Structure formats: structure tokens, C-alpha cells
Amino acid sequence: MKKLIISALAVGALFAQTDNASLEKQIKELKAKLAQVEQMAIQNQKKVNPIAANNHIYFSYDLRTTYDFIEYKMNKAANDDKLTNNIFTNRVTLTGVAKPAENLKATLKLEANAIFGMNSELQYSQFNNISWVANETPDDLNIRIKQAFFNYHFGPDNGLMFSAGRRPATGGFPANLRNNDAPASPLAHLINMEFDGFSFEISNTIFSNMSDKFSDWGTWLKFCAGRGYSSSKGKWPADGSPAYSKDNLGITDFAGFILVPYDDGQYSLWMENVWAWNLKGYIDTNGDHIPDTMKDVGDYYGLDVTFRAYGIGEDLGDFFDNTTAFVSFALSQTKPYSGERMLGTTDNKVGTSWWIGAQMPGFKEVDNWGFNYVHGSKYWRSMTYGEDTLIGSIAAVRGNAYEVYYNHQIQPHLTTGLRLTYVDYKYTGSDAFFGDAGTPVDVDKAPFPAADKAYDLRAYIRYNF
């Protein structure tokens, strides 16, 4: 641009001056003035945003204030037939993205998710702050790392990608729709919990080089691996063991892949497979029906197949063009170790779940509404502890979940919404650990207190910039 401006000025001066010495003098003066202007622009940019100017870091701020009215209708074994509560929460998310090169990007996302005032969660639940769910379950004002990872693209046309760190693994499709968020990588029906690990993606560019059909189909493939539990006693073990030596539990690892065989921008088919080893579970060792000892209980396999449409049909009008619809089928299989119990049994158990829903245009261009229906079988078990509602995860339900929601944009960057979730539990243990605590017991016949039905009415207002 600088050379272009100088050239234009020189040409103009050429027609205005016939004396070469005067022309050279004028060009030098113009160069000097242009250099001064350029330097002033750089200094002004540094004053306005020194981070963006020097390091190419982009920053976003997301504040959501939420009200939830929750209600549980308990089974016959409970002392109270109904439990209710109303809860206000503030969730603050700060995101920084740095892109020093076209093929390299790093993301950092910090989050605090707090209940208004003080609460007694530490007295009643020691699991809220484990790394899988720390940002998904509101409690205190601690700021935690939600995401911290980089993406490095390389190979032919940068068609290969490697990533490491704390990966984005919550809020995947279709759970993202109800919050008007962009989808994360895993499908939320099967996986909706944070993890630390690695991923390797083969983009459609690579597949297109193999065959023109792959180009038309939009095929791509991603491999993922991570660790859910590190067998370690920490820096100063109380029993005098060496620092970071193994404890009595095994390392829990998982691996899987996402295959998208077809995606033309409107219609797509997604497939997700995951394996996990050395899963933990609480076992009842005293015969009193109270799980008390944590053990390695077995392995796990999960499958998810999702068909989705961004727009329905052709030339059916704006309503169908702007409707997103989907059908998702998921399967889980537990594989207990010899002599151990997973979900209360020593047998391999298969569970299944269906998730059907849609998001449609609202009354104006700045709003939308949608619905979700989920049905889970007796032994269904998704990989989620990150609760998508305060009454539990609809993706993990053993029974039926029904949900309707409405989102409205008040003005750019300021939105509000209303959501009603109703869960009809048929069996207990929907999102418990994999041992005896996850045993599916008929809610109506359970000899212990259990939620039979649950409601969550949520209203929120959100600023996002």
C-alpha cells in the first residue's frame, strides 16, 4: 500500500513539475511525510489495543445470569414427596485466542460459575470440583481453566491438524442449540464432559486428493485420546510414599474417533466411537446397599450416530430454510473385569438412547425456539458428568426427557431466553459412577429415596462480546 501511494503521488507530481531536481525534492518530502503518518498510525493502534497490535490475541467476554426453579417429585421411599428450590447463578467466561500464523492457533478459556451468595456444596458433595465437571456445575467464585489448547495445521494444503491441551468437549451438537452457541467437537449425546488430551484431524482436503467423491461428500475424520484419572498420590503422600507414586487405582484412559462420511453443508451424517479403560465405581462391600469403596470396575464402549439438517427441503420457504433438525442414536456397552460389578452386575450390559429435536425461527429475525426429546433404556450410560440442567443431564436420562426453549436477541450482544425441562425417570443411576451406585433400579420399586420426576424452569439474560 505504501509503495502504491508513493507511485501515485510521483506520477501526479511528474505532470505538475518539469524540473527534475524539484521533482526529486518533492518526492523525498512526500516520503518523509508518509513515514510520519505511518508511524503515528502504528502508535495510535498500540494505544488503542497493544495486545491485538503486537501479538494477534483476540479477547471475548461472556456473562450469563440465570434463574432456575427446580422441583423433584420423589418416589414412595422418600420422606418428602416433593422437593423444590430456586437458584440464581452467574457464569463468567473469558476467552483469548492467539493466531501468530495461518496454520497455528491457541485458545484459552477461563470460567467462574457461581451460585449467588454462599452455599453448602462442600458439606454435601465432594465431587463438584473434579476437573471433568468443575465449570459445568455452579458452586463458588473460583476461576478455573475450561479450555487451554492449540491447533497446528500442516501437511498438503494444511489438511492435517494436531491439537493438545484441555480440549473443548462440552456443549457439542445438539446440546449447543438450546444455548445458541457454536458446537464443540464431540457429539453431546455420548460425550459432554471436559477432558485433557490430544486430537489429530484429517480434513476433507486430504480426502478430496484421494477421490473427487470425497470432495462432494465433505468427508473428514478426527482421532481423539485423553486421560480421565491419573493414578498418583501427589507431591507429599500421607503414607510416606515417594512423590507422585501410583495409588491403588489404575490409570483411566480413553480414545475414540469422529467420522463424518457426508456433509454437504445442509445435510450431514456424524459417527462417534469411544473406548475407555479402568473406569471407576463405588462398590457396596458391607452388604448394606450403600456403596463405600472406590475400585477399578471395567471398560466401556460407546457409539453415536447423528443425522442433522441445516435447513429442510428445497424452496419450502424461509421457515424451513432456517430450521435445524436432527435425530441421534447412541449405544453404550459396559465390560466388567472378572469378579467386578459395573452398573450393579458382573455381566456386559448394552444400553441405548434416542435424542430427537429441532430449532426453528421465532416471530422475528432475532429469535428462535426449539424442542428436545430424549429416551434412554435401563442400562444406558453416556460419558457425561457435566450437567446440562441443574436437575441432571438429559443426555444421560434412563427414562424420558422433554424440553422446550425460546431465545431472543434484545440487541446485538445482549440476549435472553426461557427453557422448561421435564424428566420422567424410569430407573435410578442415570449419571452415577460405573459401580453399584449406577445400578438401574425401577424408581417406583426402589427401597431408597429417588427422584421419580424432575422439572427445571430456567430464565437467563446474557451479554456476550
XYZ file of C-alpha atoms in Angstrom:
465
model
C 0.000 0.000 0.000
C 2.872 2.332 0.872
C 4.537 1.703 -2.496
C 1.241 2.239 -4.305
C 0.655 5.622 -2.624
C 4.181 6.789 -3.366
C 3.833 5.733 -7.005
C 0.559 7.612 -7.407
C 1.982 10.741 -5.828
C 5.091 10.559 -8.015
C 3.019 10.250 -11.185
C 0.914 13.245 -10.185
C 3.976 15.294 -9.422
C 5.504 14.329 -12.774
C 2.726 16.108 -14.643
C 2.884 19.129 -12.332
C 6.642 19.644 -12.450
C 9.056 19.741 -15.346
C 12.190 20.312 -13.321
C 13.839 17.001 -12.305
C 15.549 18.469 -9.253
C 12.293 19.912 -7.967
C 10.538 16.602 -8.655
C 13.104 14.603 -6.656
C 12.895 17.056 -3.780
C 9.079 16.805 -3.700
C 9.163 13.011 -3.748
C 11.592 12.969 -0.796
C 9.324 15.297 1.164
C 6.303 13.136 0.416
C 8.180 10.028 1.526
C 9.109 11.694 4.801
C 5.528 12.824 5.455
C 4.189 9.375 4.608
C 6.649 7.790 7.035
C 5.480 10.168 9.776
C 1.810 9.347 9.117
C 2.552 5.627 9.120
C 4.427 5.874 12.426
C 1.615 7.872 14.014
C -0.911 5.242 12.905
C 1.168 2.476 14.484
C 1.464 4.404 17.759
C -2.290 5.090 17.845
C -3.044 1.436 17.226
C -0.745 0.441 20.093
C -2.534 2.867 22.400
C -5.956 1.503 21.462
C -5.139 -2.207 21.608
C -1.484 -3.084 22.238
C -2.236 -6.794 22.685
C -4.014 -7.180 19.358
C -1.482 -4.995 17.558
C 1.601 -6.849 18.733
C 0.548 -10.426 19.446
C -2.660 -11.004 17.488
C -4.649 -12.024 20.579
C -8.435 -11.713 20.346
C -10.443 -11.410 23.552
C -14.110 -12.119 24.314
C -16.269 -11.709 27.402
C -19.406 -13.707 28.207
C -21.633 -13.054 31.230
C -24.813 -15.057 31.823
C -27.130 -14.516 34.784
C -29.588 -17.366 35.247
C -32.612 -18.182 37.394
C -33.669 -21.814 37.834
C -36.773 -23.045 39.583
C -36.310 -26.774 40.178
C -38.730 -29.357 41.515
C -38.387 -33.085 42.260
C -41.270 -35.458 42.773
C -39.832 -38.285 44.842
C -40.696 -41.972 44.956
C -42.611 -43.702 47.764
C -39.451 -44.483 49.754
C -38.693 -40.795 50.284
C -39.837 -38.905 53.381
C -40.877 -35.900 51.300
C -42.939 -36.390 48.160
C -41.793 -33.063 46.684
C -38.578 -31.011 46.877
C -38.274 -27.515 45.382
C -35.664 -24.794 45.180
C -34.912 -21.580 43.289
C -31.338 -20.765 42.382
C -29.615 -17.721 40.868
C -26.246 -18.182 39.195
C -23.651 -16.036 37.463
C -21.389 -17.608 34.853
C -18.473 -15.544 33.552
C -16.343 -16.808 30.658
C -13.214 -15.068 29.369
C -11.731 -16.315 26.094
C -8.450 -15.405 24.452
C -7.427 -16.621 21.008
C -3.942 -16.107 19.577
C -3.132 -16.809 15.939
C 0.515 -15.953 15.211
C 0.387 -17.827 11.900
C -2.255 -19.056 9.470
C -1.624 -22.663 10.498
C -1.321 -22.158 14.267
C -3.955 -21.099 16.777
C -4.075 -21.239 20.573
C -7.180 -20.852 22.734
C -7.530 -20.131 26.455
C -10.927 -20.067 28.134
C -11.346 -19.208 31.828
C -14.632 -19.566 33.641
C -16.255 -18.893 37.006
C -19.696 -20.422 37.550
C -21.132 -19.337 40.883
C -24.341 -19.562 42.851
C -25.448 -16.223 44.299
C -24.109 -15.804 47.810
C -22.848 -18.804 49.782
C -23.905 -22.440 49.537
C -23.084 -25.676 51.370
C -21.961 -27.821 48.433
C -18.650 -28.755 50.101
C -20.568 -30.215 53.027
C -22.771 -32.431 50.855
C -20.856 -33.110 47.648
C -17.123 -33.732 47.339
C -17.326 -34.243 43.560
C -18.393 -30.802 42.302
C -14.835 -29.604 41.807
C -13.378 -32.569 39.945
C -11.869 -31.471 36.654
C -14.473 -33.211 34.446
C -17.333 -31.041 35.707
C -15.833 -28.064 37.541
C -17.066 -25.484 35.041
C -20.428 -27.122 34.350
C -21.745 -27.273 37.924
C -22.223 -23.885 39.622
C -20.805 -23.515 43.112
C -18.123 -20.961 44.140
C -16.392 -17.968 42.548
C -13.129 -19.755 41.744
C -11.819 -19.105 38.237
C -10.947 -22.367 36.506
C -9.407 -23.350 33.201
C -12.160 -24.538 30.907
C -10.071 -24.781 27.737
C -6.347 -24.413 27.049
C -5.179 -25.932 23.774
C -3.539 -25.237 20.429
C -4.362 -26.341 16.875
C -1.444 -26.865 14.476
C -2.263 -27.406 10.784
C 0.282 -28.982 8.470
C 0.670 -31.316 5.506
C -0.748 -30.864 1.978
C -2.777 -27.626 1.921
C -2.603 -27.685 5.751
C -5.126 -30.522 5.601
C -3.824 -32.250 8.746
C -4.284 -30.910 12.271
C -2.725 -31.816 15.636
C -4.006 -30.458 18.929
C -3.043 -30.897 22.579
C -4.249 -29.480 25.893
C -7.570 -29.098 27.648
C -9.859 -29.685 24.707
C -13.382 -28.237 24.112
C -15.553 -31.229 24.946
C -18.788 -29.809 26.394
C -21.632 -28.152 24.516
C -21.317 -30.305 21.418
C -24.135 -30.804 18.934
C -27.090 -30.883 19.616
C -26.768 -29.531 23.178
C -25.360 -26.254 21.830
C -28.600 -25.321 20.066
C -30.575 -24.542 23.225
C -27.855 -22.032 24.253
C -27.310 -20.501 20.799
C -23.628 -21.483 20.943
C -21.311 -22.858 18.269
C -20.926 -26.648 18.665
C -17.830 -28.205 20.189
C -16.187 -31.234 18.596
C -17.695 -34.299 20.362
C -21.357 -35.135 19.945
C -23.061 -34.251 23.237
C -25.336 -37.290 23.199
C -22.393 -39.549 24.024
C -19.729 -37.201 25.465
C -20.393 -33.981 27.366
C -17.556 -33.589 29.864
C -14.250 -31.757 29.874
C -11.008 -33.656 29.307
C -7.284 -33.224 28.862
C -5.785 -34.913 25.835
C -4.900 -34.873 22.163
C -6.586 -34.899 18.768
C -5.494 -35.478 15.191
C -7.745 -34.481 12.280
C -7.687 -35.460 8.625
C -9.667 -32.777 6.821
C -11.776 -33.004 3.683
C -8.852 -31.531 1.754
C -6.864 -34.745 2.234
C -9.812 -36.970 1.357
C -10.501 -34.866 -1.740
C -6.998 -35.619 -3.004
C -7.910 -39.320 -2.854
C -11.175 -39.030 -4.784
C -13.495 -36.348 -6.161
C -16.384 -38.134 -4.418
C -14.895 -37.335 -1.019
C -14.816 -33.675 -2.056
C -18.534 -33.765 -2.861
C -19.340 -35.706 0.304
C -17.381 -33.402 2.658
C -15.768 -36.381 4.401
C -13.393 -35.822 7.337
C -12.020 -37.816 10.280
C -10.698 -36.927 13.736
C -8.945 -39.139 16.307
C -9.026 -38.205 19.998
C -7.357 -39.550 23.139
C -7.242 -38.376 26.724
C -6.890 -39.250 30.379
C -9.688 -39.139 32.913
C -7.810 -40.345 36.008
C -4.088 -40.256 36.817
C -3.020 -42.839 39.369
C -0.931 -40.580 41.593
C -0.551 -39.928 45.320
C 0.633 -36.363 44.768
C 3.695 -34.479 45.931
C 3.648 -35.361 49.657
C 1.686 -38.607 50.239
C 0.422 -39.007 53.804
C 1.576 -42.642 53.887
C 5.193 -41.675 53.243
C 5.283 -42.995 49.667
C 7.556 -41.343 47.084
C 6.142 -38.256 45.374
C 3.650 -38.976 42.584
C 3.874 -42.749 43.023
C 0.837 -44.778 41.952
C -2.177 -45.166 44.201
C -4.337 -48.292 44.432
C -6.388 -47.383 41.354
C -5.425 -47.782 37.723
C -4.986 -45.025 35.151
C -8.197 -44.255 33.262
C -7.582 -43.525 29.590
C -9.933 -43.204 26.661
C -9.639 -42.977 22.895
C -12.024 -42.632 20.001
C -12.743 -41.080 16.663
C -15.305 -38.893 14.917
C -16.084 -39.781 11.316
C -18.198 -37.533 9.121
C -18.773 -39.572 5.948
C -21.135 -36.986 4.450
C -21.636 -33.251 4.940
C -22.820 -31.066 2.051
C -23.458 -28.033 4.238
C -27.163 -28.750 4.574
C -27.404 -32.451 5.372
C -24.752 -34.351 7.289
C -24.135 -37.710 8.968
C -21.832 -37.884 12.003
C -20.456 -41.001 13.694
C -18.618 -41.100 17.014
C -16.927 -44.063 18.700
C -15.186 -44.094 22.084
C -13.403 -46.643 24.265
C -12.455 -46.170 27.940
C -10.382 -48.353 30.269
C -10.183 -48.742 34.064
C -13.420 -46.941 34.806
C -14.132 -46.265 38.469
C -17.121 -47.235 40.546
C -18.252 -47.318 44.158
C -18.860 -50.872 45.368
C -21.044 -51.992 48.276
C -18.596 -54.073 50.341
C -20.739 -54.279 53.509
C -23.974 -55.590 52.027
C -25.924 -52.593 53.351
C -26.799 -51.241 49.892
C -24.522 -48.243 50.480
C -21.588 -48.129 48.023
C -18.485 -47.335 50.071
C -15.281 -48.377 48.268
C -13.947 -46.937 45.011
C -12.452 -49.543 42.637
C -11.496 -50.148 39.016
C -14.548 -51.983 37.720
C -14.185 -52.372 33.946
C -14.070 -50.927 30.448
C -16.591 -49.104 28.279
C -17.542 -48.709 24.618
C -19.839 -46.062 23.163
C -21.289 -45.291 19.730
C -23.233 -42.282 18.487
C -24.750 -41.733 15.022
C -26.361 -38.368 14.303
C -28.183 -37.158 11.211
C -28.774 -33.425 11.042
C -30.203 -30.919 8.605
C -29.385 -27.210 8.490
C -32.494 -26.320 6.532
C -35.201 -28.719 5.394
C -36.019 -29.401 1.773
C -35.655 -27.028 -1.175
C -37.674 -23.881 -1.845
C -40.082 -24.553 1.022
C -39.842 -21.037 2.421
C -37.785 -19.146 4.999
C -39.176 -21.132 7.948
C -37.874 -24.486 6.712
C -34.695 -22.938 5.307
C -33.829 -21.665 8.784
C -34.857 -24.793 10.698
C -32.256 -27.164 12.135
C -33.498 -30.696 12.784
C -31.696 -33.817 13.968
C -32.030 -37.447 15.034
C -29.335 -39.051 17.184
C -28.942 -42.703 18.211
C -26.403 -43.730 20.853
C -25.298 -47.064 22.284
C -23.203 -47.934 25.335
C -21.699 -51.240 26.485
C -20.093 -51.963 29.839
C -17.445 -54.702 30.178
C -16.791 -55.548 33.852
C -13.500 -57.055 34.925
C -13.572 -60.587 36.293
C -15.359 -60.590 39.645
C -16.236 -56.869 39.475
C -19.601 -55.189 39.012
C -20.429 -52.427 36.560
C -23.861 -50.835 36.944
C -24.553 -53.397 39.655
C -23.879 -56.553 37.599
C -20.955 -58.729 36.516
C -22.497 -59.114 33.039
C -21.800 -56.999 29.970
C -24.729 -54.655 29.518
C -25.859 -52.703 26.460
C -27.853 -49.513 26.743
C -29.402 -47.336 24.048
C -30.721 -43.801 23.755
C -32.557 -41.661 21.189
C -32.365 -37.866 21.017
C -34.707 -36.065 18.612
C -35.106 -32.323 18.279
C -35.271 -29.171 16.197
C -34.606 -25.456 16.374
C -36.904 -23.169 14.377
C -37.214 -19.460 13.573
C -39.230 -17.389 16.015
C -41.552 -14.468 15.486
C -38.792 -12.126 14.356
C -35.371 -12.432 12.739
C -33.646 -12.170 16.130
C -35.265 -15.084 17.969
C -35.749 -18.841 17.755
C -37.373 -21.678 19.635
C -36.838 -25.400 19.787
C -37.554 -28.702 21.464
C -35.681 -31.826 22.598
C -36.905 -35.332 23.333
C -34.590 -37.980 24.811
C -35.333 -41.612 25.657
C -32.783 -43.800 27.448
C -33.007 -47.514 28.226
C -32.380 -49.291 31.544
C -28.609 -49.740 31.151
C -27.916 -46.638 29.049
C -24.798 -44.755 30.196
C -23.394 -41.693 28.422
C -19.981 -40.205 29.215
C -21.231 -37.103 30.962
C -20.978 -35.614 34.407
C -21.197 -32.084 33.019
C -24.804 -31.312 33.838
C -26.664 -29.521 31.058
C -29.500 -28.766 33.517
C -29.451 -28.382 37.298
C -31.705 -31.421 37.664
C -29.331 -33.651 35.679
C -28.222 -34.357 32.158
C -30.967 -35.065 29.645
C -28.358 -36.896 27.539
C -27.883 -39.418 30.375
C -31.520 -39.985 31.320
C -32.844 -43.510 31.885
C -36.409 -42.784 31.025
C -37.765 -39.803 29.085
C -36.805 -36.136 28.949
C -38.857 -33.396 27.305
C -37.668 -29.847 26.736
C -38.815 -26.639 25.039
C -36.875 -23.384 24.868
C -37.040 -19.873 23.425
C -34.111 -17.498 22.727
C -34.444 -13.788 21.886
C -31.897 -11.105 20.993
C -32.693 -7.845 22.771
C -29.999 -6.064 20.802
C -26.622 -7.144 19.411
C -24.539 -8.847 22.144
C -27.471 -8.940 24.609
C -29.807 -11.968 24.613
C -32.366 -13.582 26.852
C -34.099 -16.941 26.954
C -36.579 -19.239 28.653
C -36.372 -23.030 28.933
C -38.548 -25.736 30.508
C -37.120 -29.223 31.077
C -39.169 -32.165 32.341
C -37.597 -35.532 33.156
C -39.555 -38.717 33.846
C -37.092 -41.197 35.380
C -37.838 -44.884 34.916
C -34.624 -46.183 36.515
C -32.142 -44.799 39.030
C -28.440 -44.107 38.485
C -28.689 -42.103 35.257
C -25.362 -40.303 35.694
C -23.795 -42.059 38.694
C -20.380 -43.725 38.690
C -19.979 -47.093 36.984
C -20.143 -49.339 40.083
C -23.045 -50.237 42.350
C -24.148 -46.590 42.580
C -25.058 -46.812 38.890
C -27.323 -49.820 39.330
C -30.592 -49.239 37.450
C -33.459 -49.845 39.856
C -37.105 -49.291 38.977
C -37.860 -45.900 40.553
C -41.320 -46.946 41.742
C -39.933 -50.074 43.452
C -36.672 -48.668 44.799
C -36.290 -49.188 48.589
C -34.360 -45.906 48.873
C -35.278 -42.266 48.115
C -35.012 -41.409 44.410
C -36.336 -38.763 42.053
C -39.318 -40.007 40.074
C -39.906 -36.825 38.064
C -37.987 -33.551 37.851
C -38.643 -30.063 36.469
C -36.312 -27.174 35.693
C -37.708 -23.813 34.593
C -34.804 -21.619 33.517
C -34.653 -17.938 32.546
C -31.461 -16.138 31.628
C -30.045 -12.876 30.344
C -26.654 -12.931 28.652
C -24.081 -10.404 27.474
C -21.566 -11.800 25.013
C -18.939 -9.785 23.180
